[in-house]
Each structure stands twice: as C-alpha cells, then as structure tokens.
Amino acid sequence: MKKIGITGQNGFVGSHLYNTLSLQPEKFERISFEKDFFESSEKLDDFVKQCDVIVHLAAMNRHSDQEVIFNNNIELVKKLTDSLERTKSKAHILFSSSSQEEKDNLYGKSKKEGRELFADWAKKNGGTFTGMVIPNVFGPFGKPNYNSFIATFCHKLTHGENPVIDNDGEVKLIYVGELVQEIINQIDIAETNELYEVPHTSVNKVSEVLTKLENYKKLYFDNGEIPVLESKFDLNLFNTFRCYFDIKNHYPVKFTQHTDPRGAFVEVIRLGIGGQCSFSTTVPGITRGNHFHTRKIERFAVIKGKALIQLRKIDTDEVLDFYLDGNEPAYVDMPIWYTHNIKNIDEEELYTIFWINEPFNPEDSDTYFVEI
C-alpha cells in the first residue's frame, strides 16, 4: 500500500485526487495535508516522513501582481525540497506544471523553474520525480474566475449572468477526472520522468464550448430535459455544468401535471440520450441509496406517497433535505460526487421512478456506498 500526500489537497485538482484515491482503500492510504504545514518546518517534516508519494499541487494561479505569483510558487517548491533533504526522504514527487511553461508570463516561469528545482533534488538525492506538464483542466467544483473559463461560464449561466468571451481561440482541454487518472497512472509507474506532457483529451473553441453550455442551460436548467450528449467530452461538460446549480434552492422541481376526469398524466423525463428507467415501491420507514456516482446522471421522481431525498457532497458536512409528495409530483437530479438517498416518510407505500443514463453493469457500477 502506498502512502500518498497531496499539497493543495483542498484545491480543485487536489480535492478530486484526494476523493478518487479514497475509492481504492486497499491500494492507497491518504496522508492528510493542511495549508499551514508550509508555515512550520516541524509539521512539514512530519508530513513528508509519512509519505511514499507526494503530489505537489499547491500553487497560486492568479494575482494582480505577477511577481507575487512567481515568488509564492517558487517559495513553496523550495520549502518542500528543503524538507525532503532534512528528512532524507526518497518519496516519489509528482509536480503539476502547466502548458504555460513556454509562455512569456511569470506564472509559467514559476512552473518551469519549480519543475527544474524538483528535478535537481531528485538527481542529487536519488529521488524519483515526475514533472507533469498539464493542459487546461475543467470539471466540477472549480472556482469561477480562477480555475477555468468553463467554471466561469457555468457559474454565470446558472446564476442569471451572461458569459463574455474575451478571446475565442482553440483550447486544449482535459477533464479533471481524466487528469486524476493520469496522476494515478504515474504513481503506479513510479519512474523518474522530468518532463511528461499530459495529453489533452479534446480541443475546442471557446465559443463552441459556450454554445454547448447555453444549450444545456436552455434544455436542462430551464426545462429539465437531458440534452443530446454525443461524446465523452459532452458528458463531462454536462456533469460539470450540473454542479454549478444552486442545488439547495433548485430542487425539487415540480412536474407539469395534466388532470381530467380519468385521472392525471405527468411527463417524467425527456431525453436526448438513452439509459435505464426503473420503478420501485418502498414500504414506510425504509431508506434506499446512500451512495454516489462519479460519472452517472440520475433522476428520482416521486409519483405517489411522501419522501425525503437527501444529498451531501462527499467532502462536506452539509446535508440538503428535499421533501416530495406524490400529490404534487416532482423530481430531484443527483449531481456527481454527491451521496444521496430516498426515504419513505409516509404511512403508505412510496412509488418512485428512477432514471439513469447508463444500464447497471456490476463490473463497472460507478456506485460507491457512503452514508449521508
């Protein structure tokens, strides 16, 4: 079992890596990192001593003063290499550099020089080092106006603002889940590679991405319709978009119910893609679920009875409660990385329709059980 520490553990890429490693507890042990470790040689040394692998992600991306970015990022590298030398560590160091290395800015310069400092440490001390040059990264939970233009567009579209394109160029992109798998692959290889250029997984014009997101806003955010998703990039972009909702106030979404003397008719879901639709009854007091998905799109629609649907992002403590009643049919969609459940809170049976975008495969279920 490898003991892995991540500087920048609570950042965009760091949190995804930290949570993904938790899905393989038999293979990886996570060594927790706190930001203030960089302010204490003793705490930093104690952290370094415990690690077989250190993924150095901590860095400053944006600041009004480019010199501040450069000095901060180089200082963090030096503090870590000093600790590695003090502790005589032979940990495998993985460093996240950037495709901006060759551009004329101090952020790119800080990444290139930081990578070279780690390479020098490895040569002098017999360490293992992987310098990963990473393209533009997007995915759920990135900070708008900081991590990526996609995060900014998603936030604006779901919060009543209009995105503006500053430069409509082609951008090489990688989804954060794909990047995390690249990092894990390099951890498994455990060989020195001073310059590993992580391959991008798509190339898109900024305007093309915005057009897709505006379509998701119109179809899904405004009307609850699952759009056509023609590629893996589309699925990853759509799952990213879904995570920028004000989830607490967006759900439950009530259906349009058509009634006449015969009874009632409700359209549960309109699809641009396929999937699996299921029906369940749940006896009073029983809870279903308590699991999360990392890629699947899922809808719970209550059509009879009363239910409590709960959601919790797996690295937070806040629990979102949604009360649904079959007398006013409604649905809640499950964002990825949110553990969720549904409980019958009535004295009669609960009737629920479940839709998910891919049929269940026990060999690749993308279902991880975590209590709310």
Short mmCIF file of N, CA, C and O in Angstrom, two decimals, residues 184-312:
data_model
loop_
_atom_site.label_atom_id
_atom_site.label_comp_id
_atom_site.label_asym_id
_atom_site.label_seq_id
_atom_site.Cartn_x
_atom_site.Cartn_y
_atom_site.Cartn_z
N ILE A 184 -2.63 9.08 -11.15
CA ILE A 184 -2.60 7.76 -10.52
C ILE A 184 -1.76 6.79 -11.36
O ILE A 184 -1.00 5.97 -10.81
N ASN A 185 -1.87 6.89 -12.67
CA ASN A 185 -1.05 6.03 -13.54
C ASN A 185 0.44 6.29 -13.31
O ASN A 185 1.25 5.35 -13.27
N GLN A 186 0.82 7.56 -13.17
CA GLN A 186 2.23 7.90 -12.93
C GLN A 186 2.68 7.44 -11.55
O GLN A 186 3.83 7.04 -11.37
N ILE A 187 1.79 7.47 -10.58
CA ILE A 187 2.11 6.93 -9.25
C ILE A 187 2.39 5.44 -9.36
O ILE A 187 3.34 4.92 -8.76
N ASP A 188 1.58 4.74 -10.14
CA ASP A 188 1.77 3.30 -10.32
C ASP A 188 3.08 2.98 -11.04
O ASP A 188 3.78 2.03 -10.70
N ILE A 189 3.42 3.79 -12.05
CA ILE A 189 4.66 3.55 -12.82
C ILE A 189 5.88 3.78 -11.94
O ILE A 189 6.86 3.03 -12.00
N ALA A 190 5.84 4.83 -11.13
CA ALA A 190 6.90 5.13 -10.13
C ALA A 190 8.29 5.21 -10.76
O ALA A 190 9.26 4.66 -10.24
N GLU A 191 8.40 5.91 -11.88
CA GLU A 191 9.68 6.12 -12.53
C GLU A 191 9.93 7.61 -12.74
O GLU A 191 8.99 8.38 -12.91
N THR A 192 11.20 7.99 -12.75
CA THR A 192 11.54 9.39 -12.99
C THR A 192 11.25 9.77 -14.44
O THR A 192 11.62 9.06 -15.37
N ASN A 193 10.53 10.88 -14.58
CA ASN A 193 10.26 11.45 -15.90
C ASN A 193 10.18 12.95 -15.69
O ASN A 193 9.15 13.49 -15.28
N GLU A 194 11.28 13.63 -15.95
CA GLU A 194 11.37 15.05 -15.62
C GLU A 194 10.41 15.92 -16.43
O GLU A 194 10.02 16.99 -15.98
N LEU A 195 10.01 15.46 -17.59
CA LEU A 195 9.12 16.25 -18.45
C LEU A 195 8.11 15.31 -19.10
O LEU A 195 8.37 14.74 -20.16
N TYR A 196 6.97 15.15 -18.45
CA TYR A 196 5.90 14.32 -19.00
C TYR A 196 4.75 15.24 -19.39
O TYR A 196 4.10 15.85 -18.53
N GLU A 197 4.54 15.38 -20.69
CA GLU A 197 3.45 16.22 -21.17
C GLU A 197 2.16 15.42 -21.19
O GLU A 197 1.98 14.50 -21.99
N VAL A 198 1.27 15.76 -20.27
CA VAL A 198 -0.01 15.07 -20.18
C VAL A 198 -0.83 15.37 -21.43
O VAL A 198 -1.03 16.55 -21.77
N PRO A 199 -1.28 14.36 -22.16
CA PRO A 199 -2.02 14.63 -23.40
C PRO A 199 -3.39 15.23 -23.12
O PRO A 199 -4.09 14.82 -22.19
N HIS A 200 -3.76 16.23 -23.91
CA HIS A 200 -5.12 16.76 -23.80
C HIS A 200 -6.09 15.74 -24.38
O HIS A 200 -5.69 14.87 -25.18
N THR A 201 -7.35 15.83 -24.00
CA THR A 201 -8.34 14.86 -24.47
C THR A 201 -9.36 15.48 -25.42
O THR A 201 -10.20 14.77 -25.98
N SER A 202 -9.31 16.81 -25.58
CA SER A 202 -10.19 17.46 -26.56
C SER A 202 -9.61 18.82 -26.90
O SER A 202 -8.83 19.39 -26.14
N VAL A 203 -9.99 19.31 -28.07
CA VAL A 203 -9.63 20.67 -28.50
C VAL A 203 -10.92 21.36 -28.91
O VAL A 203 -11.67 20.85 -29.75
N ASN A 204 -11.19 22.52 -28.31
CA ASN A 204 -12.45 23.20 -28.57
C ASN A 204 -12.24 24.70 -28.63
O ASN A 204 -11.45 25.27 -27.86
N LYS A 205 -12.96 25.34 -29.52
CA LYS A 205 -13.00 26.80 -29.49
C LYS A 205 -13.85 27.23 -28.30
O LYS A 205 -14.82 26.56 -27.93
N VAL A 206 -13.48 28.34 -27.72
CA VAL A 206 -14.22 28.85 -26.56
C VAL A 206 -15.69 29.05 -26.91
O VAL A 206 -16.58 28.70 -26.12
N SER A 207 -15.96 29.58 -28.08
CA SER A 207 -17.35 29.83 -28.49
C SER A 207 -18.13 28.54 -28.65
O SER A 207 -19.35 28.49 -28.37
N GLU A 208 -17.47 27.46 -29.09
CA GLU A 208 -18.15 26.17 -29.22
C GLU A 208 -18.55 25.62 -27.86
O GLU A 208 -19.65 25.07 -27.70
N VAL A 209 -17.67 25.79 -26.88
CA VAL A 209 -17.99 25.35 -25.52
C VAL A 209 -19.17 26.16 -24.98
O VAL A 209 -20.11 25.60 -24.39
N LEU A 210 -19.14 27.45 -25.18
CA LEU A 210 -20.23 28.30 -24.67
C LEU A 210 -21.56 27.94 -25.33
O LEU A 210 -22.60 27.91 -24.65
N THR A 211 -21.54 27.63 -26.61
CA THR A 211 -22.78 27.23 -27.30
C THR A 211 -23.37 25.97 -26.67
O THR A 211 -24.58 25.87 -26.46
N LYS A 212 -22.51 25.00 -26.36
CA LYS A 212 -22.99 23.78 -25.71
C LYS A 212 -23.59 24.10 -24.34
O LYS A 212 -24.67 23.60 -23.98
N LEU A 213 -22.90 24.93 -23.57
CA LEU A 213 -23.38 25.26 -22.23
C LEU A 213 -24.69 26.04 -22.28
O LEU A 213 -25.57 25.84 -21.44
N GLU A 214 -24.82 26.93 -23.24
CA GLU A 214 -26.07 27.67 -23.39
C GLU A 214 -27.21 26.73 -23.75
O GLU A 214 -28.35 26.92 -23.30
N ASN A 215 -26.92 25.70 -24.53
CA ASN A 215 -27.92 24.69 -24.85
C ASN A 215 -28.33 23.91 -23.60
O ASN A 215 -29.51 23.63 -23.37
N TYR A 216 -27.34 23.54 -22.76
CA TYR A 216 -27.64 22.85 -21.51
C TYR A 216 -28.50 23.73 -20.61
O TYR A 216 -29.41 23.24 -19.92
N LYS A 217 -28.21 25.02 -20.60
CA LYS A 217 -28.98 25.95 -19.77
C LYS A 217 -30.44 25.97 -20.23
O LYS A 217 -31.37 25.88 -19.42
N LYS A 218 -30.64 26.09 -21.54
CA LYS A 218 -31.99 26.18 -22.09
C LYS A 218 -32.77 24.88 -21.88
O LYS A 218 -33.92 24.89 -21.42
N LEU A 219 -32.16 23.77 -22.25
CA LEU A 219 -32.87 22.49 -22.19
C LEU A 219 -32.98 21.95 -20.77
O LEU A 219 -34.07 21.57 -20.31
N TYR A 220 -31.85 21.92 -20.06
CA TYR A 220 -31.81 21.22 -18.77
C TYR A 220 -32.10 22.12 -17.58
O TYR A 220 -32.98 21.84 -16.78
N PHE A 221 -31.36 23.20 -17.46
CA PHE A 221 -31.53 24.08 -16.32
C PHE A 221 -32.93 24.69 -16.29
O PHE A 221 -33.59 24.75 -15.25
N ASP A 222 -33.39 25.14 -17.46
CA ASP A 222 -34.70 25.80 -17.52
C ASP A 222 -35.86 24.83 -17.64
O ASP A 222 -36.96 25.10 -17.13
N ASN A 223 -35.64 23.67 -18.30
CA ASN A 223 -36.78 22.79 -18.62
C ASN A 223 -36.62 21.34 -18.19
O ASN A 223 -37.53 20.53 -18.42
N GLY A 224 -35.48 20.98 -17.59
CA GLY A 224 -35.32 19.62 -17.07
C GLY A 224 -35.09 18.55 -18.10
O GLY A 224 -35.13 17.36 -17.79
N GLU A 225 -34.82 18.92 -19.36
CA GLU A 225 -34.60 17.94 -20.43
C GLU A 225 -33.14 17.56 -20.52
O GLU A 225 -32.26 18.43 -20.51
N ILE A 226 -32.85 16.26 -20.61
CA ILE A 226 -31.48 15.79 -20.76
C ILE A 226 -31.06 16.00 -22.21
O ILE A 226 -31.69 15.46 -23.12
N PRO A 227 -30.00 16.77 -22.47
CA PRO A 227 -29.64 17.08 -23.86
C PRO A 227 -28.95 15.91 -24.55
O PRO A 227 -28.52 14.95 -23.90
N VAL A 228 -28.82 16.01 -25.84
CA VAL A 228 -28.02 15.05 -26.60
C VAL A 228 -26.55 15.20 -26.19
O VAL A 228 -26.01 16.31 -26.18
N LEU A 229 -25.92 14.08 -25.84
CA LEU A 229 -24.51 14.07 -25.44
C LEU A 229 -23.80 13.10 -26.36
O LEU A 229 -23.88 11.89 -26.20
N GLU A 230 -23.09 13.65 -27.35
CA GLU A 230 -22.56 12.81 -28.43
C GLU A 230 -21.18 12.25 -28.15
O GLU A 230 -20.72 11.36 -28.86
N SER A 231 -20.49 12.77 -27.14
CA SER A 231 -19.12 12.35 -26.90
C SER A 231 -18.84 12.32 -25.41
O SER A 231 -19.63 12.81 -24.59
N LYS A 232 -17.69 11.76 -25.05
CA LYS A 232 -17.27 11.76 -23.65
C LYS A 232 -17.06 13.18 -23.15
O LYS A 232 -17.37 13.50 -22.00
N PHE A 233 -16.54 14.03 -24.03
CA PHE A 233 -16.37 15.43 -23.65
C PHE A 233 -17.72 16.05 -23.31
O PHE A 233 -17.84 16.78 -22.32
N ASP A 234 -18.75 15.77 -24.11
CA ASP A 234 -20.08 16.31 -23.85
C ASP A 234 -20.59 15.86 -22.48
O ASP A 234 -21.16 16.65 -21.72
N LEU A 235 -20.41 14.58 -22.17
CA LEU A 235 -20.86 14.06 -20.88
C LEU A 235 -20.11 14.75 -19.74
O LEU A 235 -20.72 15.17 -18.74
N ASN A 236 -18.80 14.88 -19.89
CA ASN A 236 -18.01 15.52 -18.83
C ASN A 236 -18.39 17.00 -18.68
O ASN A 236 -18.44 17.52 -17.56
N LEU A 237 -18.63 17.67 -19.80
CA LEU A 237 -19.03 19.07 -19.74
C LEU A 237 -20.40 19.22 -19.10
O LEU A 237 -20.62 20.13 -18.28
N PHE A 238 -21.32 18.34 -19.44
CA PHE A 238 -22.67 18.39 -18.86
C PHE A 238 -22.64 18.12 -17.36
O PHE A 238 -23.30 18.82 -16.58
N ASN A 239 -21.86 17.12 -16.93
CA ASN A 239 -21.75 16.84 -15.50
C ASN A 239 -21.08 18.00 -14.76
O ASN A 239 -21.40 18.28 -13.60
N THR A 240 -20.15 18.68 -15.44
CA THR A 240 -19.55 19.88 -14.85
C THR A 240 -20.61 20.96 -14.68
O THR A 240 -20.75 21.55 -13.60
N PHE A 241 -21.36 21.21 -15.72
CA PHE A 241 -22.41 22.24 -15.69
C PHE A 241 -23.40 21.99 -14.56
O PHE A 241 -23.78 22.92 -13.83
N ARG A 242 -23.80 20.74 -14.36
CA ARG A 242 -24.82 20.41 -13.36
C ARG A 242 -24.39 20.76 -11.94
O ARG A 242 -25.21 20.99 -11.06
N CYS A 243 -23.07 20.78 -11.70
CA CYS A 243 -22.58 21.01 -10.35
C CYS A 243 -22.52 22.48 -9.96
O CYS A 243 -22.16 22.80 -8.83
N TYR A 244 -22.86 23.37 -10.89
CA TYR A 244 -22.83 24.80 -10.57
C TYR A 244 -24.21 25.36 -10.22
O TYR A 244 -24.36 26.55 -9.95
N PHE A 245 -25.23 24.50 -10.19
CA PHE A 245 -26.55 24.93 -9.77
C PHE A 245 -26.52 25.37 -8.31
O PHE A 245 -25.69 24.90 -7.52
N ASP A 246 -27.44 26.23 -7.94
CA ASP A 246 -27.75 26.45 -6.53
C ASP A 246 -28.66 25.29 -6.13
O ASP A 246 -29.89 25.41 -6.09
N ILE A 247 -28.04 24.14 -5.89
CA ILE A 247 -28.79 22.89 -5.73
C ILE A 247 -29.82 22.98 -4.61
O ILE A 247 -30.95 22.49 -4.74
N LYS A 248 -29.45 23.64 -3.53
CA LYS A 248 -30.33 23.74 -2.37
C LYS A 248 -31.67 24.37 -2.73
O LYS A 248 -32.72 23.98 -2.19
N ASN A 249 -31.64 25.35 -3.62
CA ASN A 249 -32.86 26.08 -3.98
C ASN A 249 -33.45 25.67 -5.32
O ASN A 249 -34.57 26.06 -5.65
N HIS A 250 -32.71 24.90 -6.11
CA HIS A 250 -33.22 24.48 -7.43
C HIS A 250 -34.21 23.32 -7.32
O HIS A 250 -35.19 23.27 -8.07
N TYR A 251 -33.94 22.41 -6.39
CA TYR A 251 -34.79 21.22 -6.23
C TYR A 251 -35.67 21.33 -5.00
O TYR A 251 -35.36 22.06 -4.07
N PRO A 252 -36.77 20.55 -4.94
CA PRO A 252 -37.29 19.69 -6.01
C PRO A 252 -37.98 20.51 -7.10
O PRO A 252 -38.52 21.58 -6.83
N VAL A 253 -37.93 19.98 -8.32
CA VAL A 253 -38.59 20.62 -9.45
C VAL A 253 -39.93 19.93 -9.67
O VAL A 253 -39.99 18.71 -9.87
N LYS A 254 -41.01 20.70 -9.63
CA LYS A 254 -42.35 20.12 -9.81
C LYS A 254 -42.62 19.86 -11.28
O LYS A 254 -42.27 20.65 -12.15
N PHE A 255 -43.27 18.73 -11.53
CA PHE A 255 -43.68 18.38 -12.88
C PHE A 255 -44.94 19.17 -13.27
O PHE A 255 -45.69 19.63 -12.41
N THR A 256 -45.16 19.28 -14.57
CA THR A 256 -46.45 19.78 -15.06
C THR A 256 -47.43 18.61 -15.07
O THR A 256 -47.19 17.60 -15.72
N GLN A 257 -48.50 18.75 -14.32
CA GLN A 257 -49.46 17.66 -14.17
C GLN A 257 -50.74 18.01 -14.94
O GLN A 257 -51.31 19.09 -14.76
N HIS A 258 -51.14 17.09 -15.83
CA HIS A 258 -52.36 17.27 -16.61
C HIS A 258 -53.45 16.37 -16.03
O HIS A 258 -53.27 15.15 -15.95
N THR A 259 -54.56 16.96 -15.62
CA THR A 259 -55.63 16.18 -15.00
C THR A 259 -56.93 16.34 -15.78
O THR A 259 -57.18 17.38 -16.40
N ASP A 260 -57.73 15.27 -15.76
CA ASP A 260 -59.07 15.30 -16.32
C ASP A 260 -59.89 14.24 -15.57
O ASP A 260 -59.37 13.62 -14.61
N PRO A 261 -61.14 14.02 -15.92
CA PRO A 261 -61.95 13.05 -15.16
C PRO A 261 -61.36 11.64 -15.09
O PRO A 261 -61.70 10.87 -14.18
N ARG A 262 -60.47 11.30 -16.01
CA ARG A 262 -59.87 9.96 -15.98
C ARG A 262 -58.77 9.84 -14.93
O ARG A 262 -58.42 8.74 -14.50
N GLY A 263 -58.15 10.98 -14.56
CA GLY A 263 -57.02 10.94 -13.63
C GLY A 263 -55.99 11.99 -14.01
O GLY A 263 -56.35 13.10 -14.41
N ALA A 264 -54.70 11.61 -13.93
CA ALA A 264 -53.62 12.58 -14.18
C ALA A 264 -52.56 11.98 -15.08
O ALA A 264 -52.36 10.75 -15.13
N PHE A 265 -51.87 12.88 -15.82
CA PHE A 265 -50.75 12.48 -16.67
C PHE A 265 -49.59 13.42 -16.40
O PHE A 265 -49.75 14.64 -16.39
N VAL A 266 -48.39 12.82 -16.21
CA VAL A 266 -47.18 13.60 -15.96
C VAL A 266 -46.06 13.06 -16.83
O VAL A 266 -45.81 11.84 -16.85
N GLU A 267 -45.37 13.94 -17.57
CA GLU A 267 -44.17 13.55 -18.30
C GLU A 267 -43.00 13.61 -17.33
O GLU A 267 -42.68 14.66 -16.78
N VAL A 268 -42.33 12.45 -17.11
CA VAL A 268 -41.29 12.35 -16.10
C VAL A 268 -39.95 12.84 -16.60
O VAL A 268 -39.22 13.52 -15.89
N ILE A 269 -39.61 12.50 -17.84
CA ILE A 269 -38.30 12.91 -18.35
C ILE A 269 -38.33 12.91 -19.87
O ILE A 269 -38.94 12.05 -20.50
N ARG A 270 -37.65 13.90 -20.45
CA ARG A 270 -37.48 13.99 -21.90
C ARG A 270 -35.99 13.87 -22.18
O ARG A 270 -35.19 14.59 -21.59
N LEU A 271 -35.64 12.96 -23.08
CA LEU A 271 -34.24 12.56 -23.22
C LEU A 271 -33.67 12.81 -24.60
O LEU A 271 -34.32 12.54 -25.61
N GLY A 272 -32.44 13.28 -24.61
CA GLY A 272 -31.66 13.30 -25.84
C GLY A 272 -30.72 12.11 -25.89
O GLY A 272 -29.97 11.94 -26.84
N ILE A 273 -30.72 11.30 -24.80
CA ILE A 273 -29.88 10.10 -24.71
C ILE A 273 -30.71 8.96 -24.15
O ILE A 273 -31.84 9.16 -23.73
N GLY A 274 -30.14 7.76 -24.12
CA GLY A 274 -30.85 6.59 -23.62
C GLY A 274 -30.68 6.42 -22.14
O GLY A 274 -30.64 7.37 -21.37
N GLY A 275 -30.54 5.15 -21.72
CA GLY A 275 -30.36 4.88 -20.30
C GLY A 275 -31.29 3.80 -19.80
O GLY A 275 -31.85 3.03 -20.57
N GLN A 276 -31.46 3.79 -18.51
CA GLN A 276 -32.26 2.76 -17.85
C GLN A 276 -33.30 3.43 -16.97
O GLN A 276 -32.97 4.29 -16.15
N CYS A 277 -34.54 3.04 -17.13
CA CYS A 277 -35.64 3.59 -16.33
C CYS A 277 -36.21 2.48 -15.45
O CYS A 277 -36.46 1.37 -15.93
N SER A 278 -36.36 2.79 -14.17
CA SER A 278 -36.81 1.77 -13.22
C SER A 278 -37.95 2.32 -12.37
O SER A 278 -38.13 3.54 -12.25
N PHE A 279 -38.68 1.39 -11.76
CA PHE A 279 -39.81 1.75 -10.90
C PHE A 279 -39.65 1.01 -9.58
O PHE A 279 -39.25 -0.15 -9.56
N SER A 280 -39.92 1.68 -8.48
CA SER A 280 -39.82 0.98 -7.20
C SER A 280 -40.95 1.37 -6.28
O SER A 280 -41.52 2.47 -6.38
N THR A 281 -41.26 0.44 -5.38
CA THR A 281 -42.11 0.76 -4.24
C THR A 281 -41.26 0.63 -2.99
O THR A 281 -40.36 -0.21 -2.93
N THR A 282 -41.51 1.47 -2.01
CA THR A 282 -40.75 1.45 -0.77
C THR A 282 -41.71 1.51 0.40
O THR A 282 -42.57 2.40 0.46
N VAL A 283 -41.59 0.56 1.30
CA VAL A 283 -42.51 0.50 2.44
C VAL A 283 -42.15 1.59 3.44
O VAL A 283 -41.03 2.11 3.45
N PRO A 284 -43.10 1.96 4.31
CA PRO A 284 -42.86 3.05 5.27
C PRO A 284 -41.60 2.83 6.11
O PRO A 284 -41.30 1.71 6.54
N GLY A 285 -40.85 3.91 6.31
CA GLY A 285 -39.68 3.89 7.18
C GLY A 285 -38.40 3.40 6.55
O GLY A 285 -37.34 3.48 7.17
N ILE A 286 -38.46 2.91 5.31
CA ILE A 286 -37.28 2.34 4.65
C ILE A 286 -36.55 3.42 3.85
O ILE A 286 -37.15 4.28 3.22
N THR A 287 -35.20 3.34 3.87
CA THR A 287 -34.35 4.25 3.11
C THR A 287 -33.60 3.48 2.03
O THR A 287 -33.03 2.42 2.30
N ARG A 288 -33.60 4.00 0.83
CA ARG A 288 -32.82 3.43 -0.27
C ARG A 288 -31.65 4.37 -0.61
O ARG A 288 -31.75 5.57 -0.41
N GLY A 289 -30.59 3.79 -1.17
CA GLY A 289 -29.50 4.61 -1.67
C GLY A 289 -28.31 4.65 -0.74
O GLY A 289 -27.74 3.62 -0.41
N ASN A 290 -27.93 5.87 -0.29
CA ASN A 290 -26.69 6.11 0.45
C ASN A 290 -25.48 5.69 -0.38
O ASN A 290 -24.64 4.91 0.05
N HIS A 291 -25.43 6.23 -1.59
CA HIS A 291 -24.28 6.00 -2.47
C HIS A 291 -24.11 7.21 -3.36
O HIS A 291 -24.97 8.09 -3.43
N PHE A 292 -22.95 7.28 -4.07
CA PHE A 292 -22.73 8.36 -5.02
C PHE A 292 -22.14 7.80 -6.29
O PHE A 292 -21.70 6.65 -6.37
N HIS A 293 -22.16 8.63 -7.32
CA HIS A 293 -21.61 8.28 -8.63
C HIS A 293 -20.58 9.33 -9.03
O HIS A 293 -20.64 10.49 -8.61
N THR A 294 -19.63 8.92 -9.87
CA THR A 294 -18.62 9.87 -10.34
C THR A 294 -18.83 10.26 -11.80
O THR A 294 -18.16 11.17 -12.29
N ARG A 295 -19.76 9.61 -12.50
CA ARG A 295 -20.00 9.95 -13.90
C ARG A 295 -21.47 9.87 -14.31
O ARG A 295 -21.87 10.45 -15.31
N LYS A 296 -22.30 9.15 -13.56
CA LYS A 296 -23.67 8.88 -13.98
C LYS A 296 -24.60 10.07 -13.72
O LYS A 296 -24.44 10.81 -12.75
N ILE A 297 -25.60 10.21 -14.59
CA ILE A 297 -26.67 11.18 -14.43
C ILE A 297 -27.89 10.42 -13.93
O ILE A 297 -28.26 9.40 -14.52
N GLU A 298 -28.53 10.90 -12.89
CA GLU A 298 -29.62 10.13 -12.29
C GLU A 298 -30.75 11.07 -11.84
O GLU A 298 -30.49 12.16 -11.33
N ARG A 299 -32.00 10.60 -12.04
CA ARG A 299 -33.18 11.36 -11.61
C ARG A 299 -34.07 10.49 -10.74
O ARG A 299 -34.36 9.34 -11.07
N PHE A 300 -34.52 11.05 -9.61
CA PHE A 300 -35.52 10.43 -8.75
C PHE A 300 -36.82 11.21 -8.92
O PHE A 300 -36.84 12.43 -8.68
N ALA A 301 -37.89 10.53 -9.30
CA ALA A 301 -39.19 11.17 -9.48
C ALA A 301 -40.22 10.48 -8.59
O ALA A 301 -40.52 9.29 -8.78
N VAL A 302 -40.75 11.20 -7.62
CA VAL A 302 -41.76 10.65 -6.71
C VAL A 302 -43.14 10.87 -7.32
O VAL A 302 -43.51 12.01 -7.64
N ILE A 303 -43.90 9.77 -7.49
CA ILE A 303 -45.20 9.87 -8.13
C ILE A 303 -46.36 9.51 -7.19
O ILE A 303 -47.50 9.84 -7.46
N LYS A 304 -46.04 8.86 -6.05
CA LYS A 304 -47.08 8.57 -5.07
C LYS A 304 -46.43 8.40 -3.71
O LYS A 304 -45.38 7.77 -3.58
N GLY A 305 -47.04 8.99 -2.70
CA GLY A 305 -46.51 8.91 -1.35
C GLY A 305 -45.66 10.12 -1.01
O GLY A 305 -45.58 11.09 -1.78
N LYS A 306 -45.01 10.06 0.15
CA LYS A 306 -44.18 11.18 0.61
C LYS A 306 -42.76 10.68 0.87
O LYS A 306 -42.57 9.62 1.47
N ALA A 307 -41.79 11.48 0.42
CA ALA A 307 -40.40 11.05 0.52
C ALA A 307 -39.52 12.19 0.99
O ALA A 307 -39.80 13.37 0.75
N LEU A 308 -38.43 11.80 1.65
CA LEU A 308 -37.33 12.71 1.95
C LEU A 308 -36.14 12.27 1.12
O LEU A 308 -35.67 11.13 1.26
N ILE A 309 -35.68 13.14 0.24
CA ILE A 309 -34.47 12.88 -0.54
C ILE A 309 -33.36 13.75 0.05
O ILE A 309 -33.54 14.95 0.26
N GLN A 310 -32.21 13.13 0.34
CA GLN A 310 -31.08 13.83 0.94
C GLN A 310 -29.86 13.75 0.04
O GLN A 310 -29.58 12.70 -0.56
N LEU A 311 -29.12 14.85 -0.03
CA LEU A 311 -27.87 14.91 -0.78
C LEU A 311 -26.79 15.50 0.10
O LEU A 311 -27.05 16.40 0.91
N ARG A 312 -25.56 14.99 -0.06
CA ARG A 312 -24.41 15.56 0.63
C ARG A 312 -23.17 15.37 -0.24
O ARG A 312 -22.85 14.25 -0.62
#
